[in-house]
Coordinates of C-alpha atoms in Angstrom, one line a residue:
X1 CA -9.9 -28.4 -60.8
X2 CA -7.5 -26.5 -63.0
X3 CA -8.6 -23.3 -64.6
X4 CA -6.6 -21.2 -67.1
X5 CA -8.2 -17.8 -67.5
X6 CA -6.6 -14.9 -69.4
X7 CA -8.4 -11.6 -69.4
X8 CA -7.5 -7.9 -70.0
X9 CA -5.9 -6.0 -67.2
X10 CA -8.9 -3.6 -66.9
X11 CA -11.5 -6.4 -67.2
X12 CA -14.6 -5.6 -65.2
X13 CA -17.7 -7.7 -65.3
X14 CA -19.7 -4.8 -64.0
X15 CA -18.7 -2.9 -67.1
X16 CA -20.2 -5.4 -69.6
X17 CA -23.0 -5.7 -72.1
X18 CA -23.2 -9.3 -70.8
X19 CA -25.9 -8.4 -68.3
X20 CA -28.4 -7.5 -71.0
X21 CA -27.1 -10.4 -73.1
X22 CA -28.0 -12.9 -70.3
X23 CA -31.5 -11.4 -70.0
X24 CA -32.0 -11.4 -73.7
X25 CA -30.9 -15.0 -74.1
X26 CA -33.0 -16.3 -71.2
X27 CA -36.0 -14.3 -72.4
X28 CA -36.0 -15.1 -76.1
X29 CA -33.9 -18.3 -76.7
X30 CA -34.9 -21.9 -76.3
X31 CA -32.8 -25.1 -76.2
X32 CA -32.0 -26.5 -79.6
X33 CA -32.4 -30.1 -81.0
X34 CA -32.1 -32.7 -78.2
X35 CA -33.8 -34.0 -75.0
X36 CA -34.8 -30.5 -73.9
X37 CA -35.5 -28.8 -77.2
X38 CA -37.9 -26.0 -77.2
X39 CA -37.6 -25.3 -73.4
X40 CA -36.6 -21.9 -72.2
X41 CA -32.9 -21.3 -71.5
X42 CA -31.6 -20.8 -68.0
X43 CA -27.8 -20.2 -68.1
X44 CA -25.8 -21.7 -65.3
X45 CA -23.3 -19.5 -63.4
X46 CA -20.3 -20.6 -65.4
X47 CA -21.9 -19.9 -68.8
X48 CA -23.4 -16.6 -67.5
X49 CA -20.0 -15.6 -66.3
X50 CA -18.5 -16.3 -69.7
X51 CA -21.0 -14.1 -71.4
X52 CA -20.2 -11.3 -69.0
X53 CA -16.5 -11.8 -69.9
X54 CA -16.9 -11.8 -73.7
X55 CA -19.0 -8.6 -73.6
X56 CA -16.8 -6.7 -71.2
X57 CA -15.9 -3.2 -72.4
X58 CA -13.4 -0.5 -71.6
X59 CA -14.2 2.9 -70.2
X60 CA -14.3 4.1 -73.8
X61 CA -17.2 1.7 -74.6
X62 CA -15.1 -0.4 -77.0
X63 CA -14.9 -4.2 -76.6
X64 CA -12.1 -5.6 -74.6
X65 CA -11.6 -8.6 -76.9
X66 CA -11.3 -9.3 -80.6
X67 CA -11.4 -13.1 -80.0
X68 CA -12.5 -15.5 -77.3
X69 CA -11.7 -19.2 -76.6
X70 CA -13.7 -21.6 -74.4
X71 CA -12.3 -25.0 -73.7
X72 CA -14.6 -27.5 -71.9
X73 CA -15.1 -31.3 -71.8
X74 CA -17.1 -33.1 -74.4
X75 CA -20.8 -32.7 -74.1
X76 CA -20.7 -29.4 -72.2
X77 CA -23.1 -27.7 -74.6
X78 CA -20.4 -25.3 -75.9
X79 CA -21.9 -25.3 -79.4
X80 CA -25.3 -24.4 -78.1
X81 CA -23.9 -21.5 -76.1
X82 CA -22.1 -20.2 -79.2
X83 CA -25.5 -20.4 -81.0
X84 CA -27.2 -18.2 -78.3
X85 CA -24.4 -15.7 -78.5
X86 CA -24.7 -15.6 -82.3
X87 CA -28.5 -15.0 -82.0
X88 CA -27.8 -12.0 -79.7
X89 CA -25.2 -10.7 -82.1
X90 CA -27.7 -10.9 -84.9
X91 CA -30.9 -9.6 -83.2
X92 CA -29.9 -8.1 -79.8
X93 CA -28.3 -4.9 -78.6
X94 CA -24.8 -6.3 -78.8
X95 CA -22.7 -3.1 -79.1
X96 CA -22.2 -0.2 -76.8
X97 CA -24.4 2.9 -77.2
X98 CA -24.2 5.0 -74.1
X99 CA -24.0 4.8 -70.3
X100 CA -27.3 4.6 -68.5
X101 CA -28.4 7.2 -66.0
X102 CA -30.8 4.6 -64.6
X103 CA -34.3 3.6 -65.5
X104 CA -33.8 3.5 -69.3
X105 CA -35.7 0.7 -71.1
X106 CA -34.7 -1.7 -73.9
X107 CA -37.8 -3.3 -75.4
X108 CA -38.0 -6.2 -77.8
X109 CA -41.0 -8.3 -78.8
X110 CA -43.0 -6.8 -75.9
X111 CA -40.4 -7.6 -73.3
X112 CA -38.5 -4.9 -71.5
X113 CA -35.1 -4.7 -69.7
X114 CA -34.4 -1.8 -67.3
X115 CA -30.9 -0.4 -67.1
X116 CA -29.2 0.4 -63.8
X117 CA -27.4 3.7 -63.3
X118 CA -23.9 3.4 -64.8
X119 CA -24.6 0.3 -66.8
X120 CA -23.6 0.2 -70.5
X121 CA -26.6 0.4 -72.8
X122 CA -26.6 -1.6 -76.1
X123 CA -27.6 -1.0 -79.6
X124 CA -28.1 -3.5 -82.5
X125 CA -25.4 -4.0 -85.1
X126 CA -26.0 -2.5 -88.5
X127 CA -26.2 -5.3 -91.1
X128 CA -24.6 -8.0 -89.0
X129 CA -22.9 -10.8 -90.9
X130 CA -22.4 -13.9 -88.8
X131 CA -20.5 -17.0 -90.0
X132 CA -20.7 -20.4 -88.3
X133 CA -17.8 -22.6 -89.4
X134 CA -18.3 -26.4 -89.7
X135 CA -15.6 -29.0 -90.4
X136 CA -17.4 -31.3 -92.9
X137 CA -19.1 -30.8 -96.3
X138 CA -22.8 -30.9 -96.1
X139 CA -22.8 -30.3 -92.3
X140 CA -24.3 -27.0 -91.1
X141 CA -22.8 -27.7 -87.6
X142 CA -24.3 -27.8 -84.1
X143 CA -24.1 -24.1 -83.7
X144 CA -26.1 -23.3 -86.8
X145 CA -28.6 -26.1 -86.1
X146 CA -29.3 -24.4 -82.8
X147 CA -29.7 -21.0 -84.4
X148 CA -32.0 -22.4 -87.1
X149 CA -34.2 -24.1 -84.5
X150 CA -34.6 -20.9 -82.5
X151 CA -35.6 -19.0 -85.7
X152 CA -38.1 -21.5 -86.8
X153 CA -39.5 -23.0 -83.5
X154 CA -38.8 -20.5 -80.7
X155 CA -40.0 -17.0 -79.7
X156 CA -37.5 -15.4 -82.1
X157 CA -39.4 -17.0 -85.0
X158 CA -42.4 -14.8 -84.3
X159 CA -42.7 -12.0 -86.9
X160 CA -39.8 -13.4 -88.9
X161 CA -40.6 -13.3 -92.7
X162 CA -41.4 -16.7 -94.3
X163 CA -38.4 -18.5 -95.6
X164 CA -36.0 -16.0 -93.8
X165 CA -34.5 -18.9 -91.9
X166 CA -33.1 -21.5 -94.3
X167 CA -30.9 -24.5 -94.0
X168 CA -28.1 -22.7 -95.9
X169 CA -28.6 -19.0 -95.0
X170 CA -30.6 -16.9 -92.6
X171 CA -31.7 -13.4 -93.6
X172 CA -31.9 -10.9 -90.8
X173 CA -34.7 -8.3 -91.2
X174 CA -33.3 -4.8 -91.9
X175 CA -30.1 -6.3 -93.4
X176 CA -27.6 -8.9 -92.5
X177 CA -27.3 -12.7 -92.5
X178 CA -26.2 -15.8 -90.7
X179 CA -24.2 -18.3 -92.8
X180 CA -23.0 -21.8 -92.2
X181 CA -19.7 -22.4 -93.9
X182 CA -17.2 -25.2 -94.7
X183 CA -13.7 -25.1 -96.1
X184 CA -14.9 -25.2 -99.7
X185 CA -17.0 -22.1 -99.5
X186 CA -15.0 -20.0 -97.0
X187 CA -11.7 -20.0 -98.8
X188 CA -12.1 -16.6 -100.5
X189 CA -11.5 -13.2 -99.2
X190 CA -14.3 -10.6 -99.4
X191 CA -16.5 -11.3 -96.3
X192 CA -17.6 -8.6 -94.0
X193 CA -18.3 -10.6 -90.9
X194 CA -19.2 -9.0 -87.6
X195 CA -19.0 -12.2 -85.7
X196 CA -17.6 -15.7 -86.4
X197 CA -18.1 -19.0 -84.5
X198 CA -15.3 -21.5 -84.9
X199 CA -16.8 -24.6 -83.3
X200 CA -14.6 -27.6 -82.1
X201 CA -11.3 -26.1 -83.3
X202 CA -9.4 -29.2 -82.0
X203 CA -10.7 -30.8 -85.2
X204 CA -9.2 -28.0 -87.4
X205 CA -6.0 -29.9 -88.3
X206 CA -6.1 -30.2 -92.2
X207 CA -4.5 -27.6 -94.4
X208 CA -7.9 -26.8 -95.8
X209 CA -9.5 -26.1 -92.5
X210 CA -6.6 -24.1 -91.2
X211 CA -6.7 -21.9 -94.4
X212 CA -10.4 -21.5 -93.8
X213 CA -9.8 -20.3 -90.3
X214 CA -7.0 -17.9 -91.3
X215 CA -9.0 -16.4 -94.3
X216 CA -12.1 -15.8 -92.4
X217 CA -10.2 -14.4 -89.4
X218 CA -8.6 -11.8 -91.6
X219 CA -12.0 -10.5 -92.6
X220 CA -12.7 -9.3 -89.1
X221 CA -10.4 -6.3 -89.6
X222 CA -12.7 -4.8 -92.2
X223 CA -15.5 -3.3 -90.1
X224 CA -14.4 -0.9 -87.4
X225 CA -17.9 0.3 -86.3
X226 CA -19.2 -3.2 -85.9
X227 CA -16.2 -4.2 -83.7
X228 CA -16.1 -7.7 -85.2
X229 CA -14.9 -10.6 -83.0
X230 CA -14.7 -14.4 -83.0
X231 CA -15.5 -17.2 -80.6
X232 CA -13.7 -20.5 -80.6
X233 CA -15.1 -23.5 -78.7
X234 CA -13.1 -26.7 -78.2
X235 CA -12.5 -29.8 -76.3
X236 CA -8.8 -30.5 -75.4
X237 CA -6.7 -31.0 -78.5
X238 CA -4.2 -33.8 -79.1
X239 CA -0.8 -32.2 -78.6
X240 CA 1.4 -32.4 -81.7
X241 CA -1.5 -32.3 -84.2
X242 CA -1.0 -28.5 -84.6
X243 CA -4.7 -27.9 -84.6
X244 CA -6.1 -24.4 -84.5
X245 CA -7.1 -25.1 -80.8
X246 CA -3.5 -26.0 -80.0
X247 CA -2.2 -22.8 -81.7
X248 CA -4.6 -20.7 -79.8
X249 CA -3.6 -22.4 -76.5
X250 CA 0.0 -21.6 -77.3
X251 CA -0.9 -18.0 -78.0
X252 CA -2.5 -17.8 -74.6
X253 CA 0.6 -19.2 -73.0
X254 CA 2.7 -16.6 -74.8
X255 CA 0.4 -13.8 -73.5
X256 CA 0.6 -15.1 -70.0
X257 CA 4.4 -15.2 -70.1
X258 CA 4.5 -11.7 -71.6
X259 CA 6.1 -12.9 -74.8
X260 CA 3.7 -11.3 -77.2
X261 CA 1.9 -7.9 -77.3
X262 CA -1.3 -6.4 -78.7
X263 CA -3.3 -9.6 -78.3
X264 CA -6.9 -9.1 -77.3
X265 CA -7.8 -12.7 -76.5
X266 CA -10.1 -13.9 -73.8
X267 CA -9.0 -17.5 -72.9
X268 CA -11.0 -19.8 -70.7
X269 CA -10.0 -23.4 -70.2
X270 CA -11.2 -25.8 -67.5
X271 CA -10.0 -29.3 -66.7
X272 CA -10.2 -31.9 -63.9
X273 CA -7.5 -32.3 -61.3
X274 CA -4.5 -33.9 -63.0
X275 CA -4.1 -36.3 -60.2
X276 CA -7.3 -38.3 -60.9
X277 CA -6.6 -42.0 -60.5
X278 CA -8.6 -43.8 -63.2
X279 CA -8.7 -47.0 -61.1
X280 CA -10.6 -45.2 -58.3
X281 CA -14.3 -44.8 -59.2
X282 CA -14.8 -42.1 -56.5
X283 CA -11.9 -40.0 -57.9
X284 CA -13.2 -40.5 -61.5
X285 CA -16.7 -39.3 -60.5
X286 CA -15.3 -36.3 -58.6
X287 CA -13.0 -35.5 -61.6
X288 CA -16.0 -35.5 -63.9
X289 CA -17.8 -33.1 -61.7
X290 CA -14.8 -30.9 -61.6
X291 CA -14.5 -30.9 -65.4
X292 CA -18.2 -30.3 -66.1
X293 CA -18.8 -27.8 -63.3
X294 CA -22.5 -26.9 -62.7
X295 CA -23.4 -28.8 -65.9
X296 CA -22.5 -32.1 -64.2
X297 CA -26.0 -32.1 -62.6
X298 CA -27.6 -32.7 -66.0
X299 CA -25.0 -35.0 -67.4
X300 CA -25.3 -38.8 -67.3
X301 CA -22.2 -39.3 -65.2
X302 CA -22.7 -43.0 -64.9
X303 CA -22.8 -43.4 -68.7
X304 CA -19.6 -41.4 -69.0
X305 CA -18.0 -43.6 -66.4
X306 CA -19.0 -46.7 -68.4
X307 CA -17.3 -45.2 -71.4
X308 CA -14.1 -44.5 -69.4
X309 CA -14.0 -48.1 -68.1
X310 CA -14.8 -49.7 -71.5
X311 CA -11.6 -51.6 -72.4
X312 CA -12.1 -50.6 -76.1
X313 CA -11.5 -47.0 -75.3
X314 CA -8.0 -45.5 -74.8
X315 CA -7.6 -44.1 -71.3
X316 CA -5.7 -41.1 -72.8
X317 CA -8.7 -40.3 -75.0
X318 CA -11.0 -40.5 -71.9
X319 CA -8.8 -38.0 -70.1
X320 CA -8.8 -35.7 -73.1
X321 CA -12.6 -35.8 -73.9
X322 CA -14.1 -36.2 -70.5
X323 CA -11.6 -34.6 -68.1
X324 CA -10.6 -32.0 -70.8
X325 CA -7.0 -32.7 -69.8
X326 CA -4.0 -32.5 -72.2
X327 CA -2.6 -35.9 -73.1
X328 CA 0.8 -36.4 -74.7
X329 CA 2.4 -37.5 -77.9
X330 CA 3.2 -41.2 -78.0
X331 CA 6.9 -40.4 -77.7
X332 CA 6.5 -37.8 -74.9
X333 CA 9.1 -38.1 -72.1
X334 CA 6.6 -37.0 -69.4
X335 CA 2.8 -36.7 -69.8
X336 CA 0.9 -33.6 -68.9
X337 CA -1.1 -35.4 -66.1
X338 CA 2.1 -36.8 -64.6
X339 CA 3.8 -33.4 -64.6
X340 CA 0.8 -31.4 -63.4
X341 CA 0.2 -33.8 -60.6
X342 CA 3.5 -32.7 -59.1
X343 CA 2.6 -29.0 -59.1
X344 CA 2.6 -27.3 -55.7
X345 CA 2.6 -23.8 -54.2
X346 CA 5.7 -23.6 -52.0
X347 CA 7.7 -20.6 -50.9
X348 CA 11.4 -20.7 -51.4
X349 CA 13.0 -18.6 -48.6
X350 CA 16.1 -16.6 -48.7
X351 CA 19.0 -18.7 -47.4
X352 CA 17.3 -22.0 -48.3
X353 CA 19.7 -24.8 -49.2
X354 CA 19.3 -25.4 -52.9
X355 CA 21.1 -26.8 -55.9
X356 CA 21.2 -25.2 -59.4
X357 CA 20.9 -26.6 -62.9
X358 CA 21.9 -24.7 -66.0
X359 CA 21.6 -25.4 -69.7
X360 CA 22.4 -22.7 -72.3
X361 CA 22.6 -21.8 -75.9
X362 CA 24.5 -19.1 -77.7
X363 CA 24.4 -20.1 -81.4
X364 CA 21.5 -19.5 -83.8
X365 CA 20.6 -22.2 -86.2
X366 CA 18.3 -21.6 -89.2
X367 CA 17.2 -18.4 -87.6
X368 CA 16.2 -20.2 -84.4
X369 CA 18.0 -19.8 -81.1
X370 CA 17.7 -22.4 -78.4
X371 CA 16.8 -21.2 -74.9
X372 CA 18.9 -20.8 -71.8
X373 CA 17.6 -21.9 -68.5
X374 CA 18.5 -21.6 -64.8
X375 CA 16.5 -23.9 -62.5
X376 CA 16.7 -24.3 -58.7
X377 CA 15.9 -27.4 -56.6
X378 CA 15.5 -27.2 -52.8
X379 CA 17.5 -29.9 -51.2
X380 CA 15.1 -30.6 -48.3
X381 CA 12.0 -31.5 -50.3
X382 CA 13.1 -31.6 -54.0
X383 CA 10.9 -28.6 -55.0
X384 CA 11.9 -27.3 -58.4
X385 CA 11.5 -23.6 -59.2
X386 CA 12.3 -21.5 -62.2
X387 CA 14.8 -18.8 -61.6
X388 CA 14.8 -17.6 -65.2
X389 CA 14.4 -18.9 -68.7
X390 CA 15.6 -16.8 -71.7
X391 CA 13.9 -17.5 -75.0
X392 CA 13.9 -16.0 -78.4
X393 CA 10.7 -13.8 -78.7
X394 CA 8.2 -14.5 -81.4
X395 CA 7.7 -12.3 -84.4
X396 CA 9.9 -9.4 -85.5
X397 CA 11.3 -8.8 -82.0
X398 CA 13.1 -12.1 -82.2
X399 CA 14.8 -11.5 -85.6
X400 CA 18.1 -10.2 -84.1
X401 CA 17.7 -11.7 -80.7
X402 CA 20.7 -13.2 -78.9
X403 CA 21.0 -14.6 -75.4
X404 CA 21.7 -11.7 -73.0
X405 CA 24.8 -13.2 -71.5
X406 CA 25.3 -10.4 -69.0
X407 CA 21.8 -11.0 -67.6
X408 CA 22.5 -14.7 -67.4
X409 CA 25.7 -14.1 -65.5
X410 CA 23.9 -11.7 -63.1
X411 CA 21.1 -14.2 -62.3
X412 CA 23.6 -17.0 -61.5
X413 CA 25.5 -14.7 -59.2
X414 CA 22.3 -13.4 -57.6
X415 CA 21.2 -16.9 -56.9
X416 CA 24.4 -17.6 -55.0
X417 CA 23.8 -14.5 -53.0
X418 CA 20.1 -15.2 -52.3
X419 CA 20.2 -18.9 -51.4
X420 CA 22.6 -21.3 -49.8
X421 CA 23.8 -23.0 -53.0
X422 CA 25.4 -26.4 -52.1
X423 CA 25.8 -27.6 -55.7
X424 CA 25.5 -26.5 -59.3
X425 CA 25.7 -28.6 -62.4
X426 CA 25.9 -26.8 -65.8
X427 CA 26.3 -28.1 -69.3
X428 CA 29.3 -26.0 -70.5
X429 CA 28.6 -26.2 -74.2
X430 CA 29.0 -22.7 -75.6
X431 CA 29.4 -21.3 -72.1
X432 CA 32.8 -22.6 -71.2
X433 CA 34.3 -19.2 -70.2
X434 CA 31.3 -18.3 -68.0
X435 CA 31.2 -21.6 -66.3
X436 CA 35.0 -21.4 -65.6
X437 CA 34.4 -18.0 -64.0
X438 CA 31.5 -19.4 -61.9
X439 CA 33.8 -22.3 -60.8
X440 CA 36.5 -19.9 -59.8
X441 CA 34.1 -17.7 -57.8
X442 CA 31.9 -20.4 -56.1
X443 CA 33.4 -23.8 -56.7
X444 CA 35.5 -24.1 -53.6
X445 CA 32.5 -23.6 -51.3
X446 CA 30.2 -26.1 -52.9
X447 CA 29.4 -29.3 -51.0
X448 CA 28.5 -31.1 -54.2
X449 CA 31.0 -31.1 -57.0
X450 CA 30.9 -32.6 -60.5
X451 CA 34.5 -33.5 -60.3
X452 CA 37.7 -32.4 -58.5
X453 CA 38.9 -30.3 -61.4
X454 CA 35.5 -29.0 -62.5
X455 CA 33.0 -28.6 -59.6
X456 CA 30.2 -27.2 -61.8
X457 CA 30.9 -28.4 -65.3
X458 CA 28.6 -31.3 -66.2
X459 CA 28.6 -32.3 -69.9
X460 CA 25.4 -33.6 -71.4
X461 CA 27.3 -34.7 -74.5
X462 CA 30.5 -36.6 -75.4
X463 CA 31.5 -39.9 -73.8
X464 CA 29.3 -39.5 -70.7
X465 CA 26.1 -40.9 -72.2
X466 CA 25.6 -43.4 -69.5
X467 CA 25.6 -40.7 -66.8
X468 CA 23.2 -38.6 -68.9
X469 CA 20.8 -41.5 -69.3
X470 CA 20.9 -42.3 -65.6
X471 CA 20.3 -38.7 -64.6
X472 CA 17.3 -38.5 -67.0
X473 CA 16.0 -41.8 -65.7
X474 CA 16.2 -40.7 -62.0
X475 CA 14.5 -37.4 -62.8
X476 CA 11.7 -39.2 -64.7
X477 CA 11.2 -41.7 -61.9
X478 CA 11.0 -38.9 -59.3
X479 CA 8.1 -37.3 -61.3
X480 CA 6.3 -40.6 -61.6
X481 CA 6.7 -41.4 -57.9
X482 CA 6.0 -37.7 -56.9
X483 CA 9.3 -37.5 -55.1
X484 CA 9.6 -34.0 -56.4
X485 CA 7.3 -31.0 -56.8
X486 CA 7.5 -27.9 -59.0
X487 CA 6.2 -24.3 -59.0
X488 CA 4.1 -24.8 -62.2
X489 CA 6.1 -22.1 -64.0
X490 CA 5.0 -21.9 -67.6
X491 CA 8.4 -22.1 -69.4
X492 CA 9.6 -25.0 -67.3
X493 CA 6.3 -26.8 -67.9
X494 CA 6.4 -26.2 -71.6
X495 CA 10.0 -27.5 -71.9
X496 CA 9.2 -30.6 -69.9
X497 CA 6.2 -31.4 -72.1
X498 CA 8.1 -30.6 -75.3
X499 CA 10.7 -33.3 -74.5
X500 CA 10.5 -36.4 -76.6
X501 CA 12.0 -39.9 -75.8
X502 CA 14.9 -41.0 -78.0
X503 CA 16.7 -44.3 -77.9
X504 CA 20.4 -44.2 -78.3
X505 CA 23.2 -46.8 -78.0
X506 CA 23.6 -45.7 -74.4
X507 CA 20.0 -45.9 -73.5
X508 CA 17.0 -43.6 -73.3
X509 CA 17.6 -39.8 -73.7
X510 CA 15.5 -36.8 -74.7
X511 CA 15.4 -34.4 -77.6
X512 CA 13.1 -31.9 -79.4
X513 CA 10.4 -33.4 -81.6
X514 CA 12.7 -32.5 -84.6
X515 CA 15.9 -30.5 -85.0
X516 CA 14.2 -27.5 -86.5
X517 CA 11.4 -27.3 -83.9
X518 CA 10.9 -24.0 -82.1
X519 CA 9.7 -26.0 -79.1
X520 CA 12.4 -25.8 -76.5
X521 CA 13.6 -28.4 -73.9
X522 CA 16.5 -26.5 -72.3
X523 CA 14.7 -26.0 -69.0
X524 CA 14.0 -29.7 -68.8
X525 CA 17.7 -30.4 -69.0
X526 CA 18.4 -27.7 -66.4
X527 CA 15.8 -29.2 -64.1
X528 CA 17.4 -32.6 -64.5
X529 CA 20.8 -31.2 -63.6
X530 CA 19.5 -29.4 -60.6
X531 CA 17.8 -32.6 -59.4
X532 CA 20.9 -34.6 -60.0
X533 CA 22.9 -32.2 -57.9
X534 CA 20.3 -32.6 -55.2
X535 CA 20.6 -36.3 -55.2
X536 CA 24.3 -36.0 -54.7
X537 CA 23.8 -33.5 -52.0
X538 CA 21.6 -36.0 -50.2
X539 CA 24.4 -38.5 -50.4
X540 CA 26.5 -36.2 -48.3
X541 CA 28.4 -34.6 -51.1
X542 CA 29.9 -37.8 -52.4
X543 CA 29.7 -38.0 -56.2
X544 CA 27.8 -41.2 -57.0
X545 CA 29.8 -43.8 -58.9
X546 CA 28.0 -45.3 -61.9
X547 CA 26.1 -48.5 -61.4
X548 CA 24.0 -47.9 -64.5
X549 CA 22.4 -50.9 -66.2
X550 CA 20.5 -50.0 -69.4
X551 CA 16.8 -50.4 -68.9
X552 CA 14.9 -52.4 -71.5
X553 CA 12.7 -50.0 -73.5
X554 CA 9.1 -51.1 -73.6

């Protein structure tokens, strides 16, 4: 099972209003429309843990997160969970009041919760405004349907004024409301939301839906005391559709890599092991249990397996919906499952025999600078590892950014000092003087050399297209056959998955999705060069002569 979890540095589940939120939901909420409608809620450990996370607070009592994102497989009851949280936001003690000394009571509808010493105590939000976003006209959405059911059929309906809970709006006693919205009626500013649910954001792909998302999100900055926040729920998006879910996932990656600041996002994504073999029923069943976690016990696993093996269904769609795995664009060079299946935790020791691959950029084009990458590959087992990748930062910090050439030079020289480098292939474009210096300093001691005159220089352009095509083909085959492994580093992974297949007169090569794309592929080129150097090292230092025969493109 693969889990991506991004939380604040001072995140502490013991310092969370989630404990009373769990009690409140299990005491007053019931399941919405469906097979178990009307029955009391018992949160499984995974959903209970998520509630503890979203309601975590700092030592000052303020919320840790302005937004939260949960990604789970299709049918995991994410929309229902969002409905329970929305009900707590509207009727429960969802904001910090004070720290308990121990023994204080919260009482609602005749039921009492006793606080433990040191636990944060909650208070109701003044005039909460909760908006539930749906994707289609005339559709209230699963989240709102669950809320409406609870306020008309469940314990929360007791004492609620007649007609307070309508199909288009719910009025909260004492002030406040819960509203379902679509693109047509959420496109104007002016809202004073305290909580927003964006359900199934992998479907937010049209300009209208994305404008709706952006407009409503801006409203969250208007109410300081209410500490507004939003919750996104999603199944895995289709890469390249630029859905809201994909944009949030990219933001999470940028946070994890330290490329952006002041982002208060809780990100929680779960998927099955990428190595699941769809032809093996035992592996498929185990993968479904990984993807659905504790909810697998109430899912119809056999029915889902029938869907997966139905020849009318695309296997890539099955991976995306039921394993919650990223699939790839149709012109992707390497799919996410293929690449992720090669991930491994291995220690690279000082003095290990390695090869290096380098691809760099210096020139800015249309305000965008390509990345520069230095990747290593251990000769003994073909394990790829990221030494460093330099990329233009997002936002204002990247306006005047240039590749730090001195830092690049330092990292190359440091690699030669740290490891036993037997070969290095580097694309010299825009780096000719630096590569000449590296050749002068290290070239004579390399066992593997690009040529007699230039032991490191390895052009990816010019009249060497057949060598480039062969190198890319060998690297791709090694991934498919799992002849290599990699450290799972985020930048290298992004660049590999950003690479798109392109057919040239010389054969198959790779490129960005389009020339102006901000998605980089430089680390993929560097990894290919490092692996090519390793292949030549395995052939005892003899540069391989071309025996390339163009492969027919299927």
